[in-house]
């Protein structure tokens, strides 16, 4: 909540600045580099178990002219994995004692991508759209996935990511700008089950912990499991961010 208030306040300041009358300023000039730290929030596709999370990142891009630019970007987030998307974990600790637990955990994600930008300069404003290709690497929690790591050496899951976005930049001066954008970060070949620490006995990732299904010990409490949204291999995750651009070396 605190982060959301900070972002909301920053967006209000940026909006007020955008509405204030300013002289025309050149931006995204030919041969110009722009570096942009980013602060934002990612809302994940409902088919993923990731909860909405704050994001930190940045981009650097080179302008071929005032219309076309190309660059690279990175981002970091710590989304929580919602354990209700999976069957409860079942521990049979005694002949007549069974424990059920939800398999939620905290993930770390790094995104990295290259992109091209097409924009339209409008006095001090710059409207743009961009798209690119890159990857998203999710680091598994070392404690939750300890047995899987021992058996398979798997510590990360990587997916192809295609970022497609639109945005608005406002030049405070010839060196500094404020940027607001919305990006659809598309993950391909997404397998939700790989985010579940407890897999069935037939899986090569089996840890000796069991799903709350009748496949184990002919016992389960099926009604205790939540009903998750349908799985998808291609998911759309929307990132909303505020950036502060500057031109180095000028």
PDB file of C-alpha atoms in Angstrom:
ATOM      1  CA  UNK A   1       0.000   0.000   0.000  1.00  0.00           C
ATOM      2  CA  UNK A   2       2.841   2.411   0.825  1.00  0.00           C
ATOM      3  CA  UNK A   3       4.445   1.811  -2.580  1.00  0.00           C
ATOM      4  CA  UNK A   4       1.082   2.345  -4.302  1.00  0.00           C
ATOM      5  CA  UNK A   5       0.664   5.724  -2.556  1.00  0.00           C
ATOM      6  CA  UNK A   6       4.157   6.776  -3.611  1.00  0.00           C
ATOM      7  CA  UNK A   7       3.496   5.790  -7.234  1.00  0.00           C
ATOM      8  CA  UNK A   8       0.090   7.482  -7.160  1.00  0.00           C
ATOM      9  CA  UNK A   9       1.602  10.702  -5.811  1.00  0.00           C
ATOM     10  CA  UNK A  10       4.352  10.633  -8.433  1.00  0.00           C
ATOM     11  CA  UNK A  11       1.783  10.136 -11.206  1.00  0.00           C
ATOM     12  CA  UNK A  12      -0.228  13.123  -9.936  1.00  0.00           C
ATOM     13  CA  UNK A  13       2.881  15.297  -9.965  1.00  0.00           C
ATOM     14  CA  UNK A  14       3.729  14.114 -13.470  1.00  0.00           C
ATOM     15  CA  UNK A  15       0.176  14.797 -14.680  1.00  0.00           C
ATOM     16  CA  UNK A  16       0.218  18.305 -13.201  1.00  0.00           C
ATOM     17  CA  UNK A  17       3.528  18.954 -14.918  1.00  0.00           C
ATOM     18  CA  UNK A  18       2.170  17.720 -18.233  1.00  0.00           C
ATOM     19  CA  UNK A  19      -0.791  20.106 -18.017  1.00  0.00           C
ATOM     20  CA  UNK A  20       1.333  23.138 -17.191  1.00  0.00           C
ATOM     21  CA  UNK A  21       2.208  25.449 -20.120  1.00  0.00           C
ATOM     22  CA  UNK A  22       5.827  25.023 -21.227  1.00  0.00           C
ATOM     23  CA  UNK A  23       7.963  26.203 -24.138  1.00  0.00           C
ATOM     24  CA  UNK A  24       8.601  23.795 -26.994  1.00  0.00           C
ATOM     25  CA  UNK A  25      11.689  21.652 -26.402  1.00  0.00           C
ATOM     26  CA  UNK A  26      13.457  19.344 -28.797  1.00  0.00           C
ATOM     27  CA  UNK A  27      13.557  15.725 -27.694  1.00  0.00           C
ATOM     28  CA  UNK A  28      14.674  12.416 -29.113  1.00  0.00           C
ATOM     29  CA  UNK A  29      17.044  14.251 -31.460  1.00  0.00           C
ATOM     30  CA  UNK A  30      19.161  12.398 -34.012  1.00  0.00           C
ATOM     31  CA  UNK A  31      22.112  10.683 -32.330  1.00  0.00           C
ATOM     32  CA  UNK A  32      20.750  11.255 -28.828  1.00  0.00           C
ATOM     33  CA  UNK A  33      20.921   8.683 -25.990  1.00  0.00           C
ATOM     34  CA  UNK A  34      18.175   8.575 -23.362  1.00  0.00           C
ATOM     35  CA  UNK A  35      18.530   6.716 -20.051  1.00  0.00           C
ATOM     36  CA  UNK A  36      15.360   6.060 -18.028  1.00  0.00           C
ATOM     37  CA  UNK A  37      15.038   4.562 -14.530  1.00  0.00           C
ATOM     38  CA  UNK A  38      11.561   3.008 -14.188  1.00  0.00           C
ATOM     39  CA  UNK A  39       9.239   2.475 -11.212  1.00  0.00           C
ATOM     40  CA  UNK A  40       5.994   0.625 -11.713  1.00  0.00           C
ATOM     41  CA  UNK A  41       3.464  -2.086 -10.963  1.00  0.00           C
ATOM     42  CA  UNK A  42       2.806  -5.321 -12.863  1.00  0.00           C
ATOM     43  CA  UNK A  43      -0.636  -6.918 -12.873  1.00  0.00           C
ATOM     44  CA  UNK A  44      -0.295 -10.518 -14.016  1.00  0.00           C
ATOM     45  CA  UNK A  45      -2.593 -12.560 -16.223  1.00  0.00           C
ATOM     46  CA  UNK A  46      -5.295 -14.318 -14.233  1.00  0.00           C
ATOM     47  CA  UNK A  47      -4.012 -17.644 -15.587  1.00  0.00           C
ATOM     48  CA  UNK A  48      -0.745 -17.165 -13.677  1.00  0.00           C
ATOM     49  CA  UNK A  49      -0.484 -17.596  -9.912  1.00  0.00           C
ATOM     50  CA  UNK A  50       1.534 -14.368  -9.573  1.00  0.00           C
ATOM     51  CA  UNK A  51       0.023 -11.584  -7.479  1.00  0.00           C
ATOM     52  CA  UNK A  52       0.335  -7.901  -8.442  1.00  0.00           C
ATOM     53  CA  UNK A  53       3.845  -6.696  -7.626  1.00  0.00           C
ATOM     54  CA  UNK A  54       6.010  -3.577  -7.693  1.00  0.00           C
ATOM     55  CA  UNK A  55       8.697  -3.360 -10.369  1.00  0.00           C
ATOM     56  CA  UNK A  56      12.043  -1.544 -10.635  1.00  0.00           C
ATOM     57  CA  UNK A  57      13.953  -1.295 -13.889  1.00  0.00           C
ATOM     58  CA  UNK A  58      15.358   0.912 -16.573  1.00  0.00           C
ATOM     59  CA  UNK A  59      15.918   1.416 -20.271  1.00  0.00           C
ATOM     60  CA  UNK A  60      18.560   2.975 -22.475  1.00  0.00           C
ATOM     61  CA  UNK A  61      17.807   3.896 -26.074  1.00  0.00           C
ATOM     62  CA  UNK A  62      19.412   5.617 -29.039  1.00  0.00           C
ATOM     63  CA  UNK A  63      17.437   7.922 -31.353  1.00  0.00           C
ATOM     64  CA  UNK A  64      18.114   7.551 -35.075  1.00  0.00           C
ATOM     65  CA  UNK A  65      15.875  10.591 -35.561  1.00  0.00           C
ATOM     66  CA  UNK A  66      12.768  12.045 -33.867  1.00  0.00           C
ATOM     67  CA  UNK A  67      10.619   9.156 -35.083  1.00  0.00           C
ATOM     68  CA  UNK A  68      12.699   5.975 -34.699  1.00  0.00           C
ATOM     69  CA  UNK A  69      14.783   4.723 -31.763  1.00  0.00           C
ATOM     70  CA  UNK A  70      16.074   1.410 -30.456  1.00  0.00           C
ATOM     71  CA  UNK A  71      17.262   0.273 -27.052  1.00  0.00           C
ATOM     72  CA  UNK A  72      17.459  -2.283 -24.268  1.00  0.00           C
ATOM     73  CA  UNK A  73      15.705  -2.657 -20.937  1.00  0.00           C
ATOM     74  CA  UNK A  74      15.738  -4.636 -17.693  1.00  0.00           C
ATOM     75  CA  UNK A  75      13.289  -5.061 -14.834  1.00  0.00           C
ATOM     76  CA  UNK A  76      13.109  -6.718 -11.422  1.00  0.00           C
ATOM     77  CA  UNK A  77      10.067  -7.789  -9.400  1.00  0.00           C
ATOM     78  CA  UNK A  78       9.247  -9.956  -6.378  1.00  0.00           C
ATOM     79  CA  UNK A  79       5.742 -11.341  -6.997  1.00  0.00           C
ATOM     80  CA  UNK A  80       4.093 -13.693  -4.519  1.00  0.00           C
ATOM     81  CA  UNK A  81       2.926 -17.035  -5.916  1.00  0.00           C
ATOM     82  CA  UNK A  82      -0.679 -17.731  -4.877  1.00  0.00           C
ATOM     83  CA  UNK A  83      -0.789 -21.276  -3.520  1.00  0.00           C
ATOM     84  CA  UNK A  84      -4.568 -21.513  -4.050  1.00  0.00           C
ATOM     85  CA  UNK A  85      -3.871 -22.132  -7.761  1.00  0.00           C
ATOM     86  CA  UNK A  86      -2.591 -25.618  -6.889  1.00  0.00           C
ATOM     87  CA  UNK A  87      -3.939 -28.615  -4.977  1.00  0.00           C
ATOM     88  CA  UNK A  88      -3.135 -28.407  -1.294  1.00  0.00           C
ATOM     89  CA  UNK A  89       0.016 -30.199  -0.172  1.00  0.00           C
ATOM     90  CA  UNK A  90      -0.820 -33.299   1.835  1.00  0.00           C
ATOM     91  CA  UNK A  91       1.412 -34.560   4.650  1.00  0.00           C
ATOM     92  CA  UNK A  92       0.468 -37.875   6.254  1.00  0.00           C
ATOM     93  CA  UNK A  93       2.343 -37.532   9.541  1.00  0.00           C
ATOM     94  CA  UNK A  94       0.655 -40.432  11.320  1.00  0.00           C
ATOM     95  CA  UNK A  95      -1.685 -43.261  10.473  1.00  0.00           C
ATOM     96  CA  UNK A  96      -4.656 -41.193  11.573  1.00  0.00           C
ATOM     97  CA  UNK A  97      -3.197 -37.681  11.229  1.00  0.00           C
ATOM     98  CA  UNK A  98      -3.004 -35.720   7.986  1.00  0.00           C
ATOM     99  CA  UNK A  99      -1.970 -32.101   7.477  1.00  0.00           C
ATOM    100  CA  UNK A 100      -2.935 -29.913   4.528  1.00  0.00           C
ATOM    101  CA  UNK A 101      -0.941 -26.866   3.516  1.00  0.00           C
ATOM    102  CA  UNK A 102      -1.102 -24.255   0.757  1.00  0.00           C
ATOM    103  CA  UNK A 103       2.007 -24.166  -1.445  1.00  0.00           C
ATOM    104  CA  UNK A 104       2.552 -20.413  -1.808  1.00  0.00           C
ATOM    105  CA  UNK A 105       5.999 -18.815  -1.993  1.00  0.00           C
ATOM    106  CA  UNK A 106       7.893 -15.644  -2.960  1.00  0.00           C
ATOM    107  CA  UNK A 107       9.440 -15.481  -6.438  1.00  0.00           C
ATOM    108  CA  UNK A 108      12.147 -13.231  -7.882  1.00  0.00           C
ATOM    109  CA  UNK A 109      11.885 -12.205 -11.535  1.00  0.00           C
ATOM    110  CA  UNK A 110      14.351 -10.599 -13.915  1.00  0.00           C
ATOM    111  CA  UNK A 111      13.188  -9.361 -17.321  1.00  0.00           C
ATOM    112  CA  UNK A 112      15.540  -8.313 -20.117  1.00  0.00           C
ATOM    113  CA  UNK A 113      14.668  -7.225 -23.634  1.00  0.00           C
ATOM    114  CA  UNK A 114      15.541  -5.237 -26.719  1.00  0.00           C
ATOM    115  CA  UNK A 115      13.003  -2.924 -28.339  1.00  0.00           C
ATOM    116  CA  UNK A 116      12.315  -0.406 -31.096  1.00  0.00           C
ATOM    117  CA  UNK A 117      10.332   2.796 -30.622  1.00  0.00           C
ATOM    118  CA  UNK A 118       8.216   4.758 -33.097  1.00  0.00           C
ATOM    119  CA  UNK A 119       7.112   8.180 -31.909  1.00  0.00           C
ATOM    120  CA  UNK A 120       5.500  11.486 -32.805  1.00  0.00           C
ATOM    121  CA  UNK A 121       6.948  14.723 -31.330  1.00  0.00           C
ATOM    122  CA  UNK A 122       4.286  17.273 -30.302  1.00  0.00           C
ATOM    123  CA  UNK A 123       6.065  20.322 -28.930  1.00  0.00           C
ATOM    124  CA  UNK A 124       7.253  19.276 -25.446  1.00  0.00           C
ATOM    125  CA  UNK A 125       5.279  16.031 -25.616  1.00  0.00           C
ATOM    126  CA  UNK A 126       6.293  12.817 -27.335  1.00  0.00           C
ATOM    127  CA  UNK A 127       3.750  10.074 -28.053  1.00  0.00           C
ATOM    128  CA  UNK A 128       5.235   6.682 -28.810  1.00  0.00           C
ATOM    129  CA  UNK A 129       4.669   2.980 -29.230  1.00  0.00           C
ATOM    130  CA  UNK A 130       7.313   0.296 -28.858  1.00  0.00           C
ATOM    131  CA  UNK A 131       7.780  -3.427 -29.168  1.00  0.00           C
ATOM    132  CA  UNK A 132      10.549  -5.939 -28.824  1.00  0.00           C
ATOM    133  CA  UNK A 133      11.636  -9.361 -27.702  1.00  0.00           C
ATOM    134  CA  UNK A 134      13.444 -10.698 -24.655  1.00  0.00           C
ATOM    135  CA  UNK A 135      13.091 -13.087 -21.762  1.00  0.00           C
ATOM    136  CA  UNK A 136      11.752 -13.421 -18.223  1.00  0.00           C
ATOM    137  CA  UNK A 137      13.599 -15.552 -15.672  1.00  0.00           C
ATOM    138  CA  UNK A 138      11.818 -16.616 -12.485  1.00  0.00           C
ATOM    139  CA  UNK A 139      14.080 -17.670  -9.622  1.00  0.00           C
ATOM    140  CA  UNK A 140      12.618 -20.477  -7.532  1.00  0.00           C
ATOM    141  CA  UNK A 141      12.560 -20.145  -3.759  1.00  0.00           C
ATOM    142  CA  UNK A 142      15.546 -22.139  -2.505  1.00  0.00           C
ATOM    143  CA  UNK A 143      13.728 -23.411   0.578  1.00  0.00           C
ATOM    144  CA  UNK A 144      10.441 -24.371  -1.109  1.00  0.00           C
ATOM    145  CA  UNK A 145      12.209 -26.075  -4.045  1.00  0.00           C
ATOM    146  CA  UNK A 146      15.195 -27.493  -2.156  1.00  0.00           C
ATOM    147  CA  UNK A 147      14.477 -31.147  -2.964  1.00  0.00           C
ATOM    148  CA  UNK A 148      13.754 -30.409  -6.622  1.00  0.00           C
ATOM    149  CA  UNK A 149      17.060 -28.515  -6.883  1.00  0.00           C
ATOM    150  CA  UNK A 150      18.920 -31.496  -5.411  1.00  0.00           C
ATOM    151  CA  UNK A 151      17.304 -33.922  -7.869  1.00  0.00           C
ATOM    152  CA  UNK A 152      17.350 -31.823 -11.034  1.00  0.00           C
ATOM    153  CA  UNK A 153      19.630 -28.808 -10.396  1.00  0.00           C
ATOM    154  CA  UNK A 154      16.740 -26.598 -11.552  1.00  0.00           C
ATOM    155  CA  UNK A 155      16.845 -23.188  -9.857  1.00  0.00           C
ATOM    156  CA  UNK A 156      15.186 -20.978 -12.484  1.00  0.00           C
ATOM    157  CA  UNK A 157      12.409 -21.015 -15.095  1.00  0.00           C
ATOM    158  CA  UNK A 158      12.873 -18.913 -18.244  1.00  0.00           C
ATOM    159  CA  UNK A 159      10.216 -17.897 -20.772  1.00  0.00           C
ATOM    160  CA  UNK A 160      10.318 -15.888 -23.975  1.00  0.00           C
ATOM    161  CA  UNK A 161       8.842 -12.437 -23.366  1.00  0.00           C
ATOM    162  CA  UNK A 162       7.424 -10.044 -25.982  1.00  0.00           C
ATOM    163  CA  UNK A 163       6.868  -6.489 -24.650  1.00  0.00           C
ATOM    164  CA  UNK A 164       4.372  -4.284 -26.518  1.00  0.00           C
ATOM    165  CA  UNK A 165       3.606  -0.836 -25.154  1.00  0.00           C
ATOM    166  CA  UNK A 166       2.493   2.747 -25.596  1.00  0.00           C
ATOM    167  CA  UNK A 167       3.508   5.823 -23.672  1.00  0.00           C
ATOM    168  CA  UNK A 168       3.850   9.558 -23.288  1.00  0.00           C
ATOM    169  CA  UNK A 169       7.014  11.530 -22.552  1.00  0.00           C
ATOM    170  CA  UNK A 170       7.240  15.165 -21.490  1.00  0.00           C
ATOM    171  CA  UNK A 171      10.497  17.136 -21.663  1.00  0.00           C
ATOM    172  CA  UNK A 172      11.104  19.251 -18.576  1.00  0.00           C
ATOM    173  CA  UNK A 173      14.269  20.517 -20.300  1.00  0.00           C
ATOM    174  CA  UNK A 174      16.541  19.411 -23.119  1.00  0.00           C
ATOM    175  CA  UNK A 175      18.236  17.052 -20.621  1.00  0.00           C
ATOM    176  CA  UNK A 176      15.404  15.748 -18.424  1.00  0.00           C
ATOM    177  CA  UNK A 177      12.001  14.213 -19.130  1.00  0.00           C
ATOM    178  CA  UNK A 178       9.111  12.417 -17.409  1.00  0.00           C
ATOM    179  CA  UNK A 179       7.652   9.302 -18.980  1.00  0.00           C
ATOM    180  CA  UNK A 180       4.459   7.331 -18.360  1.00  0.00           C
ATOM    181  CA  UNK A 181       3.822   4.056 -20.176  1.00  0.00           C
ATOM    182  CA  UNK A 182       1.752   0.879 -20.243  1.00  0.00           C
ATOM    183  CA  UNK A 183       3.276  -2.350 -21.524  1.00  0.00           C
ATOM    184  CA  UNK A 184       1.812  -5.777 -22.244  1.00  0.00           C
ATOM    185  CA  UNK A 185       4.544  -8.247 -21.304  1.00  0.00           C
ATOM    186  CA  UNK A 186       3.581 -11.435 -23.127  1.00  0.00           C
ATOM    187  CA  UNK A 187       5.067 -14.711 -21.844  1.00  0.00           C
ATOM    188  CA  UNK A 188       5.097 -17.686 -24.208  1.00  0.00           C
ATOM    189  CA  UNK A 189       5.353 -21.426 -23.400  1.00  0.00           C
ATOM    190  CA  UNK A 190       4.190 -20.684 -19.866  1.00  0.00           C
ATOM    191  CA  UNK A 191       3.725 -23.803 -17.706  1.00  0.00           C
ATOM    192  CA  UNK A 192       2.006 -22.968 -14.424  1.00  0.00           C
ATOM    193  CA  UNK A 193       2.640 -26.401 -12.941  1.00  0.00           C
ATOM    194  CA  UNK A 194       6.383 -25.799 -12.830  1.00  0.00           C
ATOM    195  CA  UNK A 195       5.689 -23.197 -10.123  1.00  0.00           C
ATOM    196  CA  UNK A 196       4.177 -25.849  -7.828  1.00  0.00           C
ATOM    197  CA  UNK A 197       6.752 -27.187  -5.335  1.00  0.00           C
ATOM    198  CA  UNK A 198       4.889 -30.465  -4.787  1.00  0.00           C
ATOM    199  CA  UNK A 199       4.419 -32.646  -7.857  1.00  0.00           C
ATOM    200  CA  UNK A 200       3.021 -36.156  -8.226  1.00  0.00           C
ATOM    201  CA  UNK A 201       5.019 -39.359  -7.807  1.00  0.00           C
ATOM    202  CA  UNK A 202       5.384 -39.945 -11.542  1.00  0.00           C
ATOM    203  CA  UNK A 203       7.099 -36.569 -12.016  1.00  0.00           C
ATOM    204  CA  UNK A 204      10.903 -36.392 -12.223  1.00  0.00           C
ATOM    205  CA  UNK A 205      10.591 -33.431  -9.836  1.00  0.00           C
ATOM    206  CA  UNK A 206       8.923 -35.498  -7.105  1.00  0.00           C
ATOM    207  CA  UNK A 207      10.031 -34.356  -3.636  1.00  0.00           C
ATOM    208  CA  UNK A 208       8.244 -36.823  -1.393  1.00  0.00           C
ATOM    209  CA  UNK A 209       5.511 -34.258  -0.725  1.00  0.00           C
ATOM    210  CA  UNK A 210       2.144 -35.054  -2.168  1.00  0.00           C
ATOM    211  CA  UNK A 211      -0.786 -33.370  -3.809  1.00  0.00           C
ATOM    212  CA  UNK A 212      -4.152 -33.434  -2.090  1.00  0.00           C
ATOM    213  CA  UNK A 213      -5.528 -35.879  -4.646  1.00  0.00           C
ATOM    214  CA  UNK A 214      -6.701 -39.456  -4.430  1.00  0.00           C
ATOM    215  CA  UNK A 215      -3.614 -40.600  -6.346  1.00  0.00           C
ATOM    216  CA  UNK A 216      -1.716 -40.759  -3.060  1.00  0.00           C
ATOM    217  CA  UNK A 217      -2.529 -43.283  -0.332  1.00  0.00           C
ATOM    218  CA  UNK A 218      -6.037 -43.512  -1.825  1.00  0.00           C
ATOM    219  CA  UNK A 219      -6.867 -40.537   0.355  1.00  0.00           C
ATOM    220  CA  UNK A 220      -7.698 -36.885  -0.265  1.00  0.00           C
ATOM    221  CA  UNK A 221      -9.993 -34.093   0.800  1.00  0.00           C
ATOM    222  CA  UNK A 222     -10.839 -32.826  -2.660  1.00  0.00           C
ATOM    223  CA  UNK A 223     -13.359 -30.227  -1.550  1.00  0.00           C
ATOM    224  CA  UNK A 224     -10.585 -28.426   0.342  1.00  0.00           C
ATOM    225  CA  UNK A 225      -8.799 -27.527  -2.908  1.00  0.00           C
ATOM    226  CA  UNK A 226      -9.643 -24.185  -4.493  1.00  0.00           C
ATOM    227  CA  UNK A 227     -10.772 -23.963  -8.130  1.00  0.00           C
ATOM    228  CA  UNK A 228      -8.103 -22.182 -10.181  1.00  0.00           C
ATOM    229  CA  UNK A 229      -8.597 -20.375 -13.528  1.00  0.00           C
ATOM    230  CA  UNK A 230      -7.865 -22.365 -16.669  1.00  0.00           C
ATOM    231  CA  UNK A 231      -4.212 -22.672 -17.645  1.00  0.00           C
ATOM    232  CA  UNK A 232      -2.791 -20.909 -20.725  1.00  0.00           C
ATOM    233  CA  UNK A 233       0.576 -21.247 -22.451  1.00  0.00           C
ATOM    234  CA  UNK A 234       0.553 -17.587 -23.580  1.00  0.00           C
ATOM    235  CA  UNK A 235      -0.189 -15.025 -20.876  1.00  0.00           C
ATOM    236  CA  UNK A 236      -0.542 -11.227 -20.925  1.00  0.00           C
ATOM    237  CA  UNK A 237       0.867  -9.272 -17.980  1.00  0.00           C
ATOM    238  CA  UNK A 238       0.350  -5.501 -17.887  1.00  0.00           C
ATOM    239  CA  UNK A 239       3.026  -3.215 -16.503  1.00  0.00           C
ATOM    240  CA  UNK A 240       2.285   0.439 -15.693  1.00  0.00           C
ATOM    241  CA  UNK A 241       5.373   2.529 -15.023  1.00  0.00           C
ATOM    242  CA  UNK A 242       6.689   6.006 -14.366  1.00  0.00           C
ATOM    243  CA  UNK A 243      10.117   6.917 -15.689  1.00  0.00           C
ATOM    244  CA  UNK A 244      12.533   9.833 -15.333  1.00  0.00           C
ATOM    245  CA  UNK A 245      14.528  10.283 -18.519  1.00  0.00           C
ATOM    246  CA  UNK A 246      17.850  12.047 -18.844  1.00  0.00           C
ATOM    247  CA  UNK A 247      20.387  12.572 -21.619  1.00  0.00           C
ATOM    248  CA  UNK A 248      23.938  11.752 -20.480  1.00  0.00           C
ATOM    249  CA  UNK A 249      26.952  13.687 -21.673  1.00  0.00           C
ATOM    250  CA  UNK A 250      25.161  16.970 -22.477  1.00  0.00           C
TER     251      UNK A 250
END
